[in-house]
mmCIF file of C-alpha atoms in Angstrom:
data_model
loop_
_atom_site.group_PDB
_atom_site.id
_atom_site.type_symbol
_atom_site.label_atom_id
_atom_site.label_comp_id
_atom_site.label_asym_id
_atom_site.label_seq_id
_atom_site.Cartn_x
_atom_site.Cartn_y
_atom_site.Cartn_z
ATOM 1 C CA UNK Y 1 -63.509 -7.213 -37.051
ATOM 2 C CA UNK Y 2 -64.793 -3.684 -37.476
ATOM 3 C CA UNK Y 3 -61.675 -1.865 -36.361
ATOM 4 C CA UNK Y 4 -61.440 1.843 -36.984
ATOM 5 C CA UNK Y 5 -57.726 1.742 -37.809
ATOM 6 C CA UNK Y 6 -54.545 -0.278 -37.504
ATOM 7 C CA UNK Y 7 -51.155 0.782 -36.149
ATOM 8 C CA UNK Y 8 -48.425 -1.744 -36.717
ATOM 9 C CA UNK Y 9 -44.677 -2.285 -36.817
ATOM 10 C CA UNK Y 10 -44.186 -5.177 -39.242
ATOM 11 C CA UNK Y 11 -40.971 -7.219 -39.077
ATOM 12 C CA UNK Y 12 -40.940 -7.906 -42.776
ATOM 13 C CA UNK Y 13 -42.344 -5.154 -45.005
ATOM 14 C CA UNK Y 14 -42.228 -7.221 -48.146
ATOM 15 C CA UNK Y 15 -44.346 -9.948 -46.552
ATOM 16 C CA UNK Y 16 -46.668 -7.395 -44.998
ATOM 17 C CA UNK Y 17 -47.312 -5.519 -48.257
ATOM 18 C CA UNK Y 18 -50.085 -7.858 -49.510
ATOM 19 C CA UNK Y 19 -51.803 -7.661 -46.132
ATOM 20 C CA UNK Y 20 -51.555 -3.823 -46.275
ATOM 21 C CA UNK Y 21 -53.233 -3.939 -49.684
ATOM 22 C CA UNK Y 22 -56.151 -5.830 -48.174
ATOM 23 C CA UNK Y 23 -56.355 -3.359 -45.332
ATOM 24 C CA UNK Y 24 -56.456 -0.472 -47.794
ATOM 25 C CA UNK Y 25 -59.067 -2.275 -49.912
ATOM 26 C CA UNK Y 26 -61.214 -2.666 -46.763
ATOM 27 C CA UNK Y 27 -61.015 1.095 -46.244
ATOM 28 C CA UNK Y 28 -59.202 0.774 -42.887
ATOM 29 C CA UNK Y 29 -56.669 3.510 -42.086
ATOM 30 C CA UNK Y 30 -53.125 2.151 -41.588
ATOM 31 C CA UNK Y 31 -50.350 3.716 -39.664
ATOM 32 C CA UNK Y 32 -46.923 2.108 -39.936
ATOM 33 C CA UNK Y 33 -44.435 2.485 -37.095
ATOM 34 C CA UNK Y 34 -40.638 2.251 -37.546
ATOM 35 C CA UNK Y 35 -40.708 0.197 -40.744
ATOM 36 C CA UNK Y 36 -41.358 1.834 -44.114
ATOM 37 C CA UNK Y 37 -42.796 0.567 -47.325
ATOM 38 C CA UNK Y 38 -40.835 0.808 -50.536
ATOM 39 C CA UNK Y 39 -41.788 4.097 -52.252
ATOM 40 C CA UNK Y 40 -44.297 2.560 -54.654
ATOM 41 C CA UNK Y 41 -46.303 1.160 -51.800
ATOM 42 C CA UNK Y 42 -46.287 4.192 -49.415
ATOM 43 C CA UNK Y 43 -49.839 5.043 -50.400
ATOM 44 C CA UNK Y 44 -50.999 1.931 -48.508
ATOM 45 C CA UNK Y 45 -50.558 3.795 -45.259
ATOM 46 C CA UNK Y 46 -51.882 7.124 -44.136
ATOM 47 C CA UNK Y 47 -48.894 7.844 -41.938
ATOM 48 C CA UNK Y 48 -45.392 6.668 -41.088
ATOM 49 C CA UNK Y 49 -44.137 7.273 -37.566
ATOM 50 C CA UNK Y 50 -40.410 6.818 -37.115
ATOM 51 C CA UNK Y 51 -37.062 8.384 -37.629
ATOM 52 C CA UNK Y 52 -35.022 9.017 -40.767
ATOM 53 C CA UNK Y 53 -32.931 5.816 -40.428
ATOM 54 C CA UNK Y 54 -30.581 6.804 -43.269
ATOM 55 C CA UNK Y 55 -29.678 10.073 -41.539
ATOM 56 C CA UNK Y 56 -29.129 8.170 -38.318
ATOM 57 C CA UNK Y 57 -26.694 5.845 -40.153
ATOM 58 C CA UNK Y 58 -24.866 8.891 -41.564
ATOM 59 C CA UNK Y 59 -24.564 10.342 -38.079
ATOM 60 C CA UNK Y 60 -23.214 7.011 -36.762
ATOM 61 C CA UNK Y 61 -20.693 6.955 -39.631
ATOM 62 C CA UNK Y 62 -19.567 10.514 -38.890
ATOM 63 C CA UNK Y 63 -19.140 9.563 -35.249
ATOM 64 C CA UNK Y 64 -17.095 6.503 -36.246
ATOM 65 C CA UNK Y 65 -14.828 8.836 -38.292
ATOM 66 C CA UNK Y 66 -14.489 11.179 -35.314
ATOM 67 C CA UNK Y 67 -13.719 8.277 -32.917
ATOM 68 C CA UNK Y 68 -11.132 6.612 -35.214
ATOM 69 C CA UNK Y 69 -9.454 9.877 -36.146
ATOM 70 C CA UNK Y 70 -6.706 10.254 -38.765
ATOM 71 C CA UNK Y 71 -5.449 6.696 -38.268
ATOM 72 C CA UNK Y 72 -8.790 5.125 -39.192
ATOM 73 C CA UNK Y 73 -9.290 1.562 -38.106
ATOM 74 C CA UNK Y 74 -11.293 -1.646 -38.309
ATOM 75 C CA UNK Y 75 -15.027 -1.762 -37.715
ATOM 76 C CA UNK Y 76 -17.393 -4.614 -37.059
ATOM 77 C CA UNK Y 77 -21.137 -4.133 -37.459
ATOM 78 C CA UNK Y 78 -23.930 -5.812 -35.427
ATOM 79 C CA UNK Y 79 -26.934 -5.377 -37.765
ATOM 80 C CA UNK Y 80 -30.577 -5.477 -36.828
ATOM 81 C CA UNK Y 81 -33.055 -7.759 -38.515
ATOM 82 C CA UNK Y 82 -31.964 -8.364 -42.067
ATOM 83 C CA UNK Y 83 -34.073 -6.460 -44.600
ATOM 84 C CA UNK Y 84 -35.884 -4.251 -42.040
ATOM 85 C CA UNK Y 85 -36.068 -0.562 -42.819
ATOM 86 C CA UNK Y 86 -33.736 0.450 -39.965
ATOM 87 C CA UNK Y 87 -31.165 -2.212 -40.810
ATOM 88 C CA UNK Y 88 -31.110 -1.327 -44.486
ATOM 89 C CA UNK Y 89 -31.188 2.474 -44.103
ATOM 90 C CA UNK Y 90 -28.852 2.730 -41.067
ATOM 91 C CA UNK Y 91 -26.363 0.508 -42.836
ATOM 92 C CA UNK Y 92 -26.514 2.424 -46.102
ATOM 93 C CA UNK Y 93 -26.138 5.788 -44.264
ATOM 94 C CA UNK Y 94 -23.203 4.454 -42.271
ATOM 95 C CA UNK Y 95 -21.416 3.222 -45.376
ATOM 96 C CA UNK Y 96 -22.145 6.393 -47.277
ATOM 97 C CA UNK Y 97 -20.600 8.455 -44.538
ATOM 98 C CA UNK Y 98 -17.405 6.364 -44.748
ATOM 99 C CA UNK Y 99 -16.959 7.008 -48.485
ATOM 100 C CA UNK Y 100 -13.548 8.543 -49.051
ATOM 101 C CA UNK Y 101 -12.285 7.264 -45.665
ATOM 102 C CA UNK Y 102 -10.299 4.337 -47.087
ATOM 103 C CA UNK Y 103 -8.433 3.995 -43.797
ATOM 104 C CA UNK Y 104 -11.659 2.741 -42.183
ATOM 105 C CA UNK Y 105 -12.335 -0.913 -43.035
ATOM 106 C CA UNK Y 106 -15.447 -2.859 -42.238
ATOM 107 C CA UNK Y 107 -14.106 -6.296 -41.213
ATOM 108 C CA UNK Y 108 -17.444 -8.008 -41.032
ATOM 109 C CA UNK Y 109 -21.080 -7.605 -40.150
ATOM 110 C CA UNK Y 110 -23.639 -10.036 -38.877
ATOM 111 C CA UNK Y 111 -27.402 -9.730 -38.355
ATOM 112 C CA UNK Y 112 -29.330 -10.080 -35.141
ATOM 113 C CA UNK Y 113 -33.139 -9.835 -34.980
ATOM 114 C CA UNK Y 114 -32.744 -6.865 -32.600
ATOM 115 C CA UNK Y 115 -31.900 -9.367 -29.815
ATOM 116 C CA UNK Y 116 -29.349 -8.571 -27.114
ATOM 117 C CA UNK Y 117 -28.430 -12.200 -26.406
ATOM 118 C CA UNK Y 118 -27.825 -12.735 -30.148
ATOM 119 C CA UNK Y 119 -25.643 -9.552 -30.183
ATOM 120 C CA UNK Y 120 -23.510 -10.999 -27.397
ATOM 121 C CA UNK Y 121 -23.001 -14.154 -29.502
ATOM 122 C CA UNK Y 122 -22.169 -12.117 -32.590
ATOM 123 C CA UNK Y 123 -19.691 -9.963 -30.702
ATOM 124 C CA UNK Y 124 -18.049 -13.001 -29.100
ATOM 125 C CA UNK Y 125 -17.616 -14.374 -32.650
ATOM 126 C CA UNK Y 126 -16.066 -11.088 -33.767
ATOM 127 C CA UNK Y 127 -13.697 -11.085 -30.816
ATOM 128 C CA UNK Y 128 -12.662 -14.706 -31.515
ATOM 129 C CA UNK Y 129 -11.992 -13.910 -35.153
ATOM 130 C CA UNK Y 130 -10.439 -10.429 -34.897
ATOM 131 C CA UNK Y 131 -9.481 -9.839 -31.282
ATOM 132 C CA UNK Y 132 -7.836 -6.484 -30.647
ATOM 133 C CA UNK Y 133 -7.810 -5.770 -34.363
ATOM 134 C CA UNK Y 134 -11.298 -4.368 -33.825
ATOM 135 C CA UNK Y 135 -11.128 -0.636 -33.384
ATOM 136 C CA UNK Y 136 -14.865 0.193 -33.275
ATOM 137 C CA UNK Y 137 -18.244 -1.536 -33.105
ATOM 138 C CA UNK Y 138 -21.289 -0.134 -34.802
ATOM 139 C CA UNK Y 139 -24.444 -1.642 -33.365
ATOM 140 C CA UNK Y 140 -27.681 -0.613 -35.079
ATOM 141 C CA UNK Y 141 -29.593 -0.084 -31.852
ATOM 142 C CA UNK Y 142 -28.817 0.277 -28.158
ATOM 143 C CA UNK Y 143 -30.031 -3.213 -27.326
ATOM 144 C CA UNK Y 144 -27.425 -4.622 -29.697
ATOM 145 C CA UNK Y 145 -24.825 -2.203 -28.380
ATOM 146 C CA UNK Y 146 -25.415 -3.343 -24.818
ATOM 147 C CA UNK Y 147 -24.956 -6.946 -25.977
ATOM 148 C CA UNK Y 148 -21.681 -5.978 -27.676
ATOM 149 C CA UNK Y 149 -20.469 -4.202 -24.494
ATOM 150 C CA UNK Y 150 -21.297 -7.315 -22.464
ATOM 151 C CA UNK Y 151 -19.171 -9.448 -24.740
ATOM 152 C CA UNK Y 152 -16.347 -6.950 -24.706
ATOM 153 C CA UNK Y 153 -16.432 -6.896 -20.868
ATOM 154 C CA UNK Y 154 -16.303 -10.673 -20.724
ATOM 155 C CA UNK Y 155 -13.220 -10.601 -23.007
ATOM 156 C CA UNK Y 156 -11.474 -7.960 -20.923
ATOM 157 C CA UNK Y 157 -11.804 -5.355 -23.734
ATOM 158 C CA UNK Y 158 -14.309 -3.046 -22.025
ATOM 159 C CA UNK Y 159 -13.399 0.577 -22.509
ATOM 160 C CA UNK Y 160 -10.739 -0.274 -25.150
ATOM 161 C CA UNK Y 161 -13.086 -0.414 -28.125
ATOM 162 C CA UNK Y 162 -15.691 2.285 -28.702
ATOM 163 C CA UNK Y 163 -19.281 1.040 -29.377
ATOM 164 C CA UNK Y 164 -21.742 3.183 -31.260
ATOM 165 C CA UNK Y 165 -25.395 2.377 -30.564
ATOM 166 C CA UNK Y 166 -28.633 3.988 -31.409
ATOM 167 C CA UNK Y 167 -32.033 4.788 -29.742
ATOM 168 C CA UNK Y 168 -31.256 6.436 -26.429
ATOM 169 C CA UNK Y 169 -32.092 3.553 -24.112
ATOM 170 C CA UNK Y 170 -31.444 4.429 -20.466
ATOM 171 C CA UNK Y 171 -29.443 1.199 -20.072
ATOM 172 C CA UNK Y 172 -27.106 2.344 -22.796
ATOM 173 C CA UNK Y 173 -26.697 5.773 -21.238
ATOM 174 C CA UNK Y 174 -25.678 3.993 -17.990
ATOM 175 C CA UNK Y 175 -22.827 2.277 -19.832
#
């Protein structure tokens, strides 16, 4: 259509890769936002705009260690969209930060497509399964964290279980 460039945040990088190859072949500059190609395909884009999701996951893991202290505890994880760069990298960073902290156990994790309502459902399921055995929730973004907090409030557990979110949404700060 004669565009001068494309800026996009694909949901599924593997599915988008063949399209990006066509974009490159057409000579159209491509900027990718928040999702990153696997290393061998990074030449398909001229620029990546986003954060270092792995480092963010490490930071969240370090915060979990700080929150849980010497005793450690049980963690549930509300993931983002399965296979997305943030979900994969934030999860890997989080787990890597916990290496050597055998007193911190990940009870379960479930994926949400970055959807608050789905995060509420996931957290309700965690509460049903584990109840007060949950010592900390790691939600891979603030939208999911807000959903987790909503479920904790409904179950009368608000303020009893720390929730780690990510992104800096004003709604999350208000919590």
